[in-house]
Amino acid sequence: MSFVEYGDTIKDGDTAIVFLGHESMFPVKVQHGTVTQTKYGVIRHSTDLIGKKYGSKVTCSKGGWVFILHPTPELWTMNLPHRTQILYSTDISIITMMLELKPGSIVCESGTGSGSLSHALIRTVAPTGHLYTVEFHQQRAEKAREEFREHGVEHLVTVTNQDVCKNGFGVSNIADAVFLDIPSPWEAIGHAKSALRAEGGRICSFSPCIEQVQRTCLAMEEYGFTEINTLEILLRVYNVRTISLQIPDLGKAAEDNSSTGFDSSNPSHQGSPCANLQQGTVQFKSGVPLREVVGHTGYLTFATKS
Amino acid sequence: EGGPSARIREGDCAVLKRDEVFKAVSVLRRRKIIFEKQWFYLDNAIGHIYGTTFEVTSGGNLQPKQEVEETTTETKEAGTDNRNIVDDGKSQKLTHDDIKALKDKGIKGQEIVQQLIENSTTFRDKTEFAQDKYIKKKKKKYEAVVTIVKPSTRILSTMYYAREPGKINHLRYDTLAQMLTLGNIHAGNKMIVMETCAGLVLGAVMERMGGYGSIIQMYPGGGPVRAATSCFGFPKPFFDNLHEFPLSKVQSLLSGTFTTETLPADPEENALVEEESNGLTEEKQTSLQETEEEPAAEAAMEINPTEEQDTMDINAEDVEFKENKEKENKENVREKQIKQWERRKKLLEAAALLREKNADGLIVASKFHPTPLLLSLLEFVAPSRPFVVYCQYKEPLLECYTKLRERGGVINLKLSETWLRNYQVLPDRSHPKLTMSGGGGYLLSGITVVLDKGKSDCSNSEALKMEEPSSKRCRLQDLPC
């Protein structure tokens, strides 16, 4: 297994995802002799995991079961240990497409943070591309390197521990795309421009505050970037539910002897769908929005190097 | 393909861009192009780098736009608000004819805009912002510029959504972006794609796979539509591992009764296909196995009945003519036979790939109801792999969700849509843009797991009771899962 190549069976050293049920999962490092505790009991790596097919159901010691999934950057994003606020797949998706990333692309990123976007970028540019990621926090840079190693992608990424605003990305004139998620992106636009290839490279800056966006757009313009465009994207999830609504009792018409107000013999009610007159309810399927949703992550500003 | 900073070549599919408007065209010499009320030839663009902006000269030719210093609104005169500005349509002193005369003289757009400003009685009373807006508007109208950009998923999906959303089932570009990521589309995958989006989705998948791995495109009717796919300009090797398979054969493949006997009707092949059903099948089959001249002779006798009629009518009168015609027919038939044989071979290859039931993912984006597609095509996907279904409407996906729950073998089902908003960012004038897309379609995504033939993963409450502690039992009243 690796984050950039599918494998069929679970092997020693793999990172696998244990899926317990609706929205409940966690990553696990597969190792001979180790056990993992879950609320359904114990999973013994040597007997329950190693050699089994990804996607298999594993029964735990208490009798409950879980599924073992092959890791993907998307599953990793939902389960990785947070060292910083991370980007989620909704933003990652539009970033990937708008930066025109594909196998062979050279990408620069700062800051590395918790590596959520990094894993997705590496997956997209593999096997012939490369990610140059810059992180000014020493421990975070080191943790990122460690994770890339464990996930079998270290050959596709270079982590540099420095301040991108002062020292840039460490490469020049070769990047197809640059991504910035830092407090003062306008200070890094110049460095971004020099990292990008001569013509047609793409840049993206992610900022939570509109003031940051304004300063960044100005800087992009000053440095000669074109096609400057700012957008935001939000995810709306729907829960699929079967809903039952009661039919109200509207009483009886004067000479009418029927027991409910919803009279099927009355021609004007003939078209009523799914009416269950015995129970006085109507059932239907609905996609119900969640009660609380993410209302804002950040503004994404894209531009092209001319 | 052309790496970074690729150059425009004859025969390329390029995209013309002006502000937010795109149009895909073939780069051909002496071919008149109409774009944004401009007429021009692309000849002069050939050899330039993609991304270059051109000006349209009066002769309809392109020439690279010079980098000119913007007509700076230095601390010019400006008003504070519009309380005294009356819009009576008389503030511009230049008439239509005056402007036309300027254009005919070959005066550049920039100069025309300058003239308009100087001849506007209200310009200096406008606020700076209004002046800015005015200049932008006039520039847009009179500056004949066009940028030629290299096609990509970003460009083509934006173009199709703006120009021909009906052709792509109103799949908005951010929704497509979600599909590619949720589906973990990357180099080396074995993907199954079923789309009726003119080949746009297929192209997007191919771009993210970079020529590595393989794709089996399922198609309705006679053949897959790949109009948009050709716009991407992929190098030939990308198509080596692109297969196609007809939906009409899916059931037979799943039930084990698949045969290549009756291929979906192909307009060219119609004649031959008709003959097959006339009981000539056996002979055809043996002739296909050989590749020598022998079968050609046999096939000659199976010539299109009407053609045979003709040659017989002409008869003894012109034996030589008849012999030549027969030779020609033999060649045509042989060509058709070879094509037929190749099609069969490809079909068998695609069938073999599907039969392995180990695809790394499934993408569906079509005009058809998603449920039957999902239920059948998921059979070909390996466990622990993502799948994504797009539908313009939400309701079919509600049904699909329910059926998938009943089927089992899927987890992490999610029904979603994305909300997208563009912004205008200018100093003291930043706000969301005035128009927004009302809807970009819906997605149902999930991950496959090993299918337990006996019980499904959630909805069978009896099985659950036997297997798990009570905390996991689904409440019948509120069946989410």
PDB file of C-alpha atoms in Angstrom, chain A residues 47-258:
ATOM      1  CA  THR A  47      -4.148 -12.520  12.926  1.00  0.00           C
ATOM      2  CA  ASP A  48      -6.874 -10.024  12.090  1.00  0.00           C
ATOM      3  CA  LEU A  49      -5.137  -7.630   9.740  1.00  0.00           C
ATOM      4  CA  ILE A  50      -1.956  -8.809   8.073  1.00  0.00           C
ATOM      5  CA  GLY A  51      -2.736 -10.781   4.957  1.00  0.00           C
ATOM      6  CA  LYS A  52      -6.386  -9.786   4.872  1.00  0.00           C
ATOM      7  CA  LYS A  53      -7.898  -7.978   1.927  1.00  0.00           C
ATOM      8  CA  TYR A  54      -8.523  -4.264   2.259  1.00  0.00           C
ATOM      9  CA  GLY A  55     -12.246  -3.724   2.616  1.00  0.00           C
ATOM     10  CA  SER A  56     -12.646  -6.828   4.758  1.00  0.00           C
ATOM     11  CA  LYS A  57     -14.858  -6.999   7.781  1.00  0.00           C
ATOM     12  CA  VAL A  58     -12.961  -7.788  10.965  1.00  0.00           C
ATOM     13  CA  THR A  59     -14.710  -9.075  14.034  1.00  0.00           C
ATOM     14  CA  CYS A  60     -13.288  -7.752  17.279  1.00  0.00           C
ATOM     15  CA  SER A  61     -12.946  -9.619  20.528  1.00  0.00           C
ATOM     16  CA  LYS A  62     -16.253  -8.378  21.999  1.00  0.00           C
ATOM     17  CA  GLY A  63     -18.139  -9.495  18.929  1.00  0.00           C
ATOM     18  CA  GLY A  64     -18.664  -6.209  17.137  1.00  0.00           C
ATOM     19  CA  TRP A  65     -17.142  -5.666  13.731  1.00  0.00           C
ATOM     20  CA  VAL A  66     -15.243  -3.037  11.814  1.00  0.00           C
ATOM     21  CA  PHE A  67     -14.047  -2.559   8.238  1.00  0.00           C
ATOM     22  CA  ILE A  68     -10.380  -2.051   7.372  1.00  0.00           C
ATOM     23  CA  LEU A  69      -9.930   0.463   4.589  1.00  0.00           C
ATOM     24  CA  HIS A  70      -7.083   1.331   2.250  1.00  0.00           C
ATOM     25  CA  PRO A  71      -5.794   4.811   3.073  1.00  0.00           C
ATOM     26  CA  THR A  72      -6.462   7.673   0.699  1.00  0.00           C
ATOM     27  CA  PRO A  73      -5.574  11.336   1.147  1.00  0.00           C
ATOM     28  CA  GLU A  74      -9.292  12.022   1.710  1.00  0.00           C
ATOM     29  CA  LEU A  75      -9.567   9.474   4.505  1.00  0.00           C
ATOM     30  CA  TRP A  76      -6.296  10.763   5.908  1.00  0.00           C
ATOM     31  CA  THR A  77      -7.651  14.319   5.975  1.00  0.00           C
ATOM     32  CA  MET A  78     -10.601  13.135   8.068  1.00  0.00           C
ATOM     33  CA  ASN A  79      -8.399  11.207  10.479  1.00  0.00           C
ATOM     34  CA  LEU A  80      -4.979  12.785  10.747  1.00  0.00           C
ATOM     35  CA  PRO A  81      -3.683  14.189  14.031  1.00  0.00           C
ATOM     36  CA  HIS A  82      -4.159  17.953  13.892  1.00  0.00           C
ATOM     37  CA  ARG A  83      -1.172  20.130  14.617  1.00  0.00           C
ATOM     38  CA  THR A  84      -2.820  23.137  12.980  1.00  0.00           C
ATOM     39  CA  GLN A  85      -6.201  23.955  11.427  1.00  0.00           C
ATOM     40  CA  ILE A  86      -6.382  21.921   8.239  1.00  0.00           C
ATOM     41  CA  LEU A  87      -7.888  22.160   4.777  1.00  0.00           C
ATOM     42  CA  TYR A  88     -10.705  19.739   4.038  1.00  0.00           C
ATOM     43  CA  SER A  89     -11.434  17.889   0.822  1.00  0.00           C
ATOM     44  CA  THR A  90     -13.962  20.434  -0.438  1.00  0.00           C
ATOM     45  CA  ASP A  91     -11.352  23.194  -0.656  1.00  0.00           C
ATOM     46  CA  ILE A  92      -8.652  20.714  -1.679  1.00  0.00           C
ATOM     47  CA  SER A  93     -10.739  19.587  -4.655  1.00  0.00           C
ATOM     48  CA  ILE A  94     -11.218  23.031  -6.157  1.00  0.00           C
ATOM     49  CA  ILE A  95      -7.593  23.976  -5.436  1.00  0.00           C
ATOM     50  CA  THR A  96      -6.372  20.894  -7.302  1.00  0.00           C
ATOM     51  CA  MET A  97      -8.502  21.609 -10.340  1.00  0.00           C
ATOM     52  CA  MET A  98      -7.905  25.361 -10.500  1.00  0.00           C
ATOM     53  CA  LEU A  99      -4.151  24.900 -10.204  1.00  0.00           C
ATOM     54  CA  GLU A 100      -4.389  22.414 -13.088  1.00  0.00           C
ATOM     55  CA  LEU A 101      -2.446  19.777 -11.175  1.00  0.00           C
ATOM     56  CA  LYS A 102      -1.831  16.368 -12.669  1.00  0.00           C
ATOM     57  CA  PRO A 103       0.818  13.625 -12.797  1.00  0.00           C
ATOM     58  CA  GLY A 104       4.192  15.243 -13.385  1.00  0.00           C
ATOM     59  CA  SER A 105       3.308  18.659 -11.978  1.00  0.00           C
ATOM     60  CA  ILE A 106       5.804  20.466  -9.776  1.00  0.00           C
ATOM     61  CA  VAL A 107       4.043  22.179  -6.877  1.00  0.00           C
ATOM     62  CA  CYS A 108       5.239  24.471  -4.113  1.00  0.00           C
ATOM     63  CA  GLU A 109       3.296  24.797  -0.867  1.00  0.00           C
ATOM     64  CA  SER A 110       3.577  26.806   2.304  1.00  0.00           C
ATOM     65  CA  GLY A 111       2.832  26.226   5.141  1.00  0.00           C
ATOM     66  CA  THR A 112       2.872  22.469   5.394  1.00  0.00           C
ATOM     67  CA  GLY A 113       0.856  22.574   8.609  1.00  0.00           C
ATOM     68  CA  SER A 114      -0.575  19.150   9.409  1.00  0.00           C
ATOM     69  CA  GLY A 115       0.014  17.817   5.904  1.00  0.00           C
ATOM     70  CA  SER A 116      -3.632  17.475   4.893  1.00  0.00           C
ATOM     71  CA  LEU A 117      -3.288  19.282   1.566  1.00  0.00           C
ATOM     72  CA  SER A 118       0.244  17.948   1.136  1.00  0.00           C
ATOM     73  CA  HIS A 119      -0.934  14.345   0.958  1.00  0.00           C
ATOM     74  CA  ALA A 120      -3.556  15.240  -1.625  1.00  0.00           C
ATOM     75  CA  LEU A 121      -1.051  17.161  -3.742  1.00  0.00           C
ATOM     76  CA  ILE A 122       1.460  14.307  -3.622  1.00  0.00           C
ATOM     77  CA  ARG A 123      -1.221  11.848  -4.717  1.00  0.00           C
ATOM     78  CA  THR A 124      -2.127  14.042  -7.697  1.00  0.00           C
ATOM     79  CA  VAL A 125       1.380  14.724  -8.999  1.00  0.00           C
ATOM     80  CA  ALA A 126       2.638  11.151  -8.589  1.00  0.00           C
ATOM     81  CA  PRO A 127       4.543   9.299  -9.989  1.00  0.00           C
ATOM     82  CA  THR A 128       6.617  11.844 -11.912  1.00  0.00           C
ATOM     83  CA  GLY A 129       5.869  15.156 -10.173  1.00  0.00           C
ATOM     84  CA  HIS A 130       7.150  16.653  -6.950  1.00  0.00           C
ATOM     85  CA  LEU A 131       5.949  18.701  -3.997  1.00  0.00           C
ATOM     86  CA  TYR A 132       8.214  21.273  -2.411  1.00  0.00           C
ATOM     87  CA  THR A 133       6.639  22.173   0.897  1.00  0.00           C
ATOM     88  CA  VAL A 134       7.906  24.846   3.268  1.00  0.00           C
ATOM     89  CA  GLU A 135       7.121  24.982   6.983  1.00  0.00           C
ATOM     90  CA  PHE A 136       8.653  27.501   9.369  1.00  0.00           C
ATOM     91  CA  HIS A 137       7.883  25.477  12.532  1.00  0.00           C
ATOM     92  CA  GLN A 138      10.680  23.005  13.126  1.00  0.00           C
ATOM     93  CA  GLN A 139       8.690  20.254  14.875  1.00  0.00           C
ATOM     94  CA  ARG A 140       5.870  20.400  12.361  1.00  0.00           C
ATOM     95  CA  ALA A 141       8.349  20.155   9.509  1.00  0.00           C
ATOM     96  CA  GLU A 142       9.908  17.107  11.125  1.00  0.00           C
ATOM     97  CA  LYS A 143       6.556  15.436  11.853  1.00  0.00           C
ATOM     98  CA  ALA A 144       5.557  15.976   8.233  1.00  0.00           C
ATOM     99  CA  ARG A 145       8.760  14.316   6.993  1.00  0.00           C
ATOM    100  CA  GLU A 146       8.123  11.378   9.306  1.00  0.00           C
ATOM    101  CA  GLU A 147       4.581  10.922   8.035  1.00  0.00           C
ATOM    102  CA  PHE A 148       5.576  11.106   4.376  1.00  0.00           C
ATOM    103  CA  ARG A 149       8.145   8.404   5.098  1.00  0.00           C
ATOM    104  CA  GLU A 150       5.629   6.166   6.838  1.00  0.00           C
ATOM    105  CA  HIS A 151       3.181   6.621   4.007  1.00  0.00           C
ATOM    106  CA  GLY A 152       5.657   5.648   1.324  1.00  0.00           C
ATOM    107  CA  VAL A 153       5.752   8.981  -0.481  1.00  0.00           C
ATOM    108  CA  GLU A 154       9.026  10.546   0.656  1.00  0.00           C
ATOM    109  CA  HIS A 155      10.489  10.329  -2.855  1.00  0.00           C
ATOM    110  CA  LEU A 156       7.785  12.683  -4.088  1.00  0.00           C
ATOM    111  CA  VAL A 157       8.203  15.474  -1.543  1.00  0.00           C
ATOM    112  CA  THR A 158      10.841  17.797  -0.111  1.00  0.00           C
ATOM    113  CA  VAL A 159      10.125  19.461   3.224  1.00  0.00           C
ATOM    114  CA  THR A 160      12.094  22.626   3.897  1.00  0.00           C
ATOM    115  CA  ASN A 161      12.160  24.272   7.306  1.00  0.00           C
ATOM    116  CA  GLN A 162      12.334  27.996   6.626  1.00  0.00           C
ATOM    117  CA  ASP A 163      10.224  31.138   6.354  1.00  0.00           C
ATOM    118  CA  VAL A 164       8.794  31.335   2.855  1.00  0.00           C
ATOM    119  CA  CYS A 165       8.341  35.116   3.125  1.00  0.00           C
ATOM    120  CA  LYS A 166      12.053  35.592   3.731  1.00  0.00           C
ATOM    121  CA  ASN A 167      13.651  32.720   1.835  1.00  0.00           C
ATOM    122  CA  GLY A 168      11.090  31.476  -0.667  1.00  0.00           C
ATOM    123  CA  PHE A 169      10.559  27.847  -1.631  1.00  0.00           C
ATOM    124  CA  GLY A 170      14.099  26.832  -2.356  1.00  0.00           C
ATOM    125  CA  VAL A 171      13.512  26.373  -6.086  1.00  0.00           C
ATOM    126  CA  SER A 172      13.225  28.765  -8.986  1.00  0.00           C
ATOM    127  CA  ASN A 173      11.577  28.818 -12.378  1.00  0.00           C
ATOM    128  CA  ILE A 174      10.320  25.255 -12.278  1.00  0.00           C
ATOM    129  CA  ALA A 175       6.992  25.148 -10.473  1.00  0.00           C
ATOM    130  CA  ASP A 176       3.725  24.653 -12.332  1.00  0.00           C
ATOM    131  CA  ALA A 177       1.810  25.846  -9.289  1.00  0.00           C
ATOM    132  CA  VAL A 178       2.256  27.537  -5.937  1.00  0.00           C
ATOM    133  CA  PHE A 179      -0.092  27.349  -2.969  1.00  0.00           C
ATOM    134  CA  LEU A 180      -0.040  29.701  -0.002  1.00  0.00           C
ATOM    135  CA  ASP A 181      -1.811  29.233   3.292  1.00  0.00           C
ATOM    136  CA  ILE A 182       0.063  31.634   5.557  1.00  0.00           C
ATOM    137  CA  PRO A 183      -0.885  34.697   7.629  1.00  0.00           C
ATOM    138  CA  SER A 184       0.716  37.242   5.259  1.00  0.00           C
ATOM    139  CA  PRO A 185       0.628  35.789   1.769  1.00  0.00           C
ATOM    140  CA  TRP A 186       1.289  39.157   0.104  1.00  0.00           C
ATOM    141  CA  GLU A 187       4.823  38.945   1.512  1.00  0.00           C
ATOM    142  CA  ALA A 188       5.424  35.721  -0.375  1.00  0.00           C
ATOM    143  CA  ILE A 189       4.029  36.668  -3.781  1.00  0.00           C
ATOM    144  CA  GLY A 190       7.417  37.744  -5.064  1.00  0.00           C
ATOM    145  CA  HIS A 191       8.984  34.440  -3.999  1.00  0.00           C
ATOM    146  CA  ALA A 192       6.072  32.572  -5.506  1.00  0.00           C
ATOM    147  CA  LYS A 193       6.640  34.315  -8.793  1.00  0.00           C
ATOM    148  CA  SER A 194      10.298  33.346  -8.909  1.00  0.00           C
ATOM    149  CA  ALA A 195       9.541  29.723  -8.032  1.00  0.00           C
ATOM    150  CA  LEU A 196       7.044  29.486 -10.891  1.00  0.00           C
ATOM    151  CA  ARG A 197       8.096  28.619 -14.419  1.00  0.00           C
ATOM    152  CA  ALA A 198       8.428  31.395 -16.968  1.00  0.00           C
ATOM    153  CA  GLU A 199       4.961  31.365 -18.409  1.00  0.00           C
ATOM    154  CA  GLY A 200       1.549  30.115 -17.435  1.00  0.00           C
ATOM    155  CA  GLY A 201       2.172  28.937 -13.880  1.00  0.00           C
ATOM    156  CA  ARG A 202      -0.742  29.075 -11.472  1.00  0.00           C
ATOM    157  CA  ILE A 203      -0.924  30.458  -7.952  1.00  0.00           C
ATOM    158  CA  CYS A 204      -3.457  30.068  -5.171  1.00  0.00           C
ATOM    159  CA  SER A 205      -3.690  31.836  -1.853  1.00  0.00           C
ATOM    160  CA  PHE A 206      -6.028  30.765   0.942  1.00  0.00           C
ATOM    161  CA  SER A 207      -6.990  33.338   3.573  1.00  0.00           C
ATOM    162  CA  PRO A 208      -9.796  33.387   6.148  1.00  0.00           C
ATOM    163  CA  CYS A 209     -10.068  37.197   6.207  1.00  0.00           C
ATOM    164  CA  ILE A 210     -11.138  39.480   3.400  1.00  0.00           C
ATOM    165  CA  GLU A 211      -8.526  42.053   4.371  1.00  0.00           C
ATOM    166  CA  GLN A 212      -5.805  39.495   3.751  1.00  0.00           C
ATOM    167  CA  VAL A 213      -7.410  38.760   0.393  1.00  0.00           C
ATOM    168  CA  GLN A 214      -7.414  42.415  -0.584  1.00  0.00           C
ATOM    169  CA  ARG A 215      -3.737  42.846   0.183  1.00  0.00           C
ATOM    170  CA  THR A 216      -2.886  39.641  -1.625  1.00  0.00           C
ATOM    171  CA  CYS A 217      -4.819  40.599  -4.766  1.00  0.00           C
ATOM    172  CA  LEU A 218      -3.028  43.935  -4.838  1.00  0.00           C
ATOM    173  CA  ALA A 219       0.337  42.220  -4.529  1.00  0.00           C
ATOM    174  CA  MET A 220      -0.560  39.777  -7.299  1.00  0.00           C
ATOM    175  CA  GLU A 221      -1.442  42.640  -9.563  1.00  0.00           C
ATOM    176  CA  GLU A 222       1.771  44.485  -8.743  1.00  0.00           C
ATOM    177  CA  TYR A 223       3.804  41.407  -9.602  1.00  0.00           C
ATOM    178  CA  GLY A 224       2.078  41.080 -12.966  1.00  0.00           C
ATOM    179  CA  PHE A 225      -0.198  38.120 -12.305  1.00  0.00           C
ATOM    180  CA  THR A 226      -3.305  37.954 -14.497  1.00  0.00           C
ATOM    181  CA  GLU A 227      -6.689  36.247 -14.348  1.00  0.00           C
ATOM    182  CA  ILE A 228      -6.924  37.082 -10.629  1.00  0.00           C
ATOM    183  CA  ASN A 229     -10.081  35.475  -9.282  1.00  0.00           C
ATOM    184  CA  THR A 230     -11.394  35.015  -5.735  1.00  0.00           C
ATOM    185  CA  LEU A 231     -14.011  32.490  -4.744  1.00  0.00           C
ATOM    186  CA  GLU A 232     -15.260  30.459  -1.839  1.00  0.00           C
ATOM    187  CA  ILE A 233     -16.714  26.978  -1.777  1.00  0.00           C
ATOM    188  CA  LEU A 234     -18.849  25.298   0.869  1.00  0.00           C
ATOM    189  CA  LEU A 235     -20.071  21.763   1.274  1.00  0.00           C
ATOM    190  CA  ARG A 236     -23.732  20.992   1.882  1.00  0.00           C
ATOM    191  CA  VAL A 237     -24.386  17.458   3.101  1.00  0.00           C
ATOM    192  CA  TYR A 238     -27.816  15.885   3.178  1.00  0.00           C
ATOM    193  CA  ASN A 239     -28.971  13.064   5.412  1.00  0.00           C
ATOM    194  CA  VAL A 240     -31.304  10.640   3.666  1.00  0.00           C
ATOM    195  CA  ARG A 241     -34.339  10.153   5.843  1.00  0.00           C
ATOM    196  CA  THR A 242     -37.761   8.637   5.520  1.00  0.00           C
ATOM    197  CA  ILE A 243     -40.119  11.210   6.925  1.00  0.00           C
ATOM    198  CA  SER A 244     -43.669  10.691   8.107  1.00  0.00           C
ATOM    199  CA  LEU A 245     -45.957  13.673   8.347  1.00  0.00           C
ATOM    200  CA  GLN A 246     -49.301  13.511  10.051  1.00  0.00           C
ATOM    201  CA  ILE A 247     -52.410  14.493   8.224  1.00  0.00           C
ATOM    202  CA  PRO A 248     -54.304  17.095  10.233  1.00  0.00           C
ATOM    203  CA  ASP A 249     -57.871  16.500  11.261  1.00  0.00           C
ATOM    204  CA  LEU A 250     -59.863  19.132   9.450  1.00  0.00           C
ATOM    205  CA  GLY A 251     -63.134  17.835  10.749  1.00  0.00           C
ATOM    206  CA  LYS A 252     -66.110  16.724   8.676  1.00  0.00           C
ATOM    207  CA  ALA A 253     -68.181  18.475   6.080  1.00  0.00           C
ATOM    208  CA  ALA A 254     -71.845  18.824   7.176  1.00  0.00           C
ATOM    209  CA  GLU A 255     -73.494  15.737   5.508  1.00  0.00           C
ATOM    210  CA  ASP A 256     -70.305  13.703   5.286  1.00  0.00           C
ATOM    211  CA  ASN A 257     -69.846  10.535   7.389  1.00  0.00           C
ATOM    212  CA  SER A 258     -66.228   9.773   6.604  1.00  0.00           C
TER     213      SER A 258
END
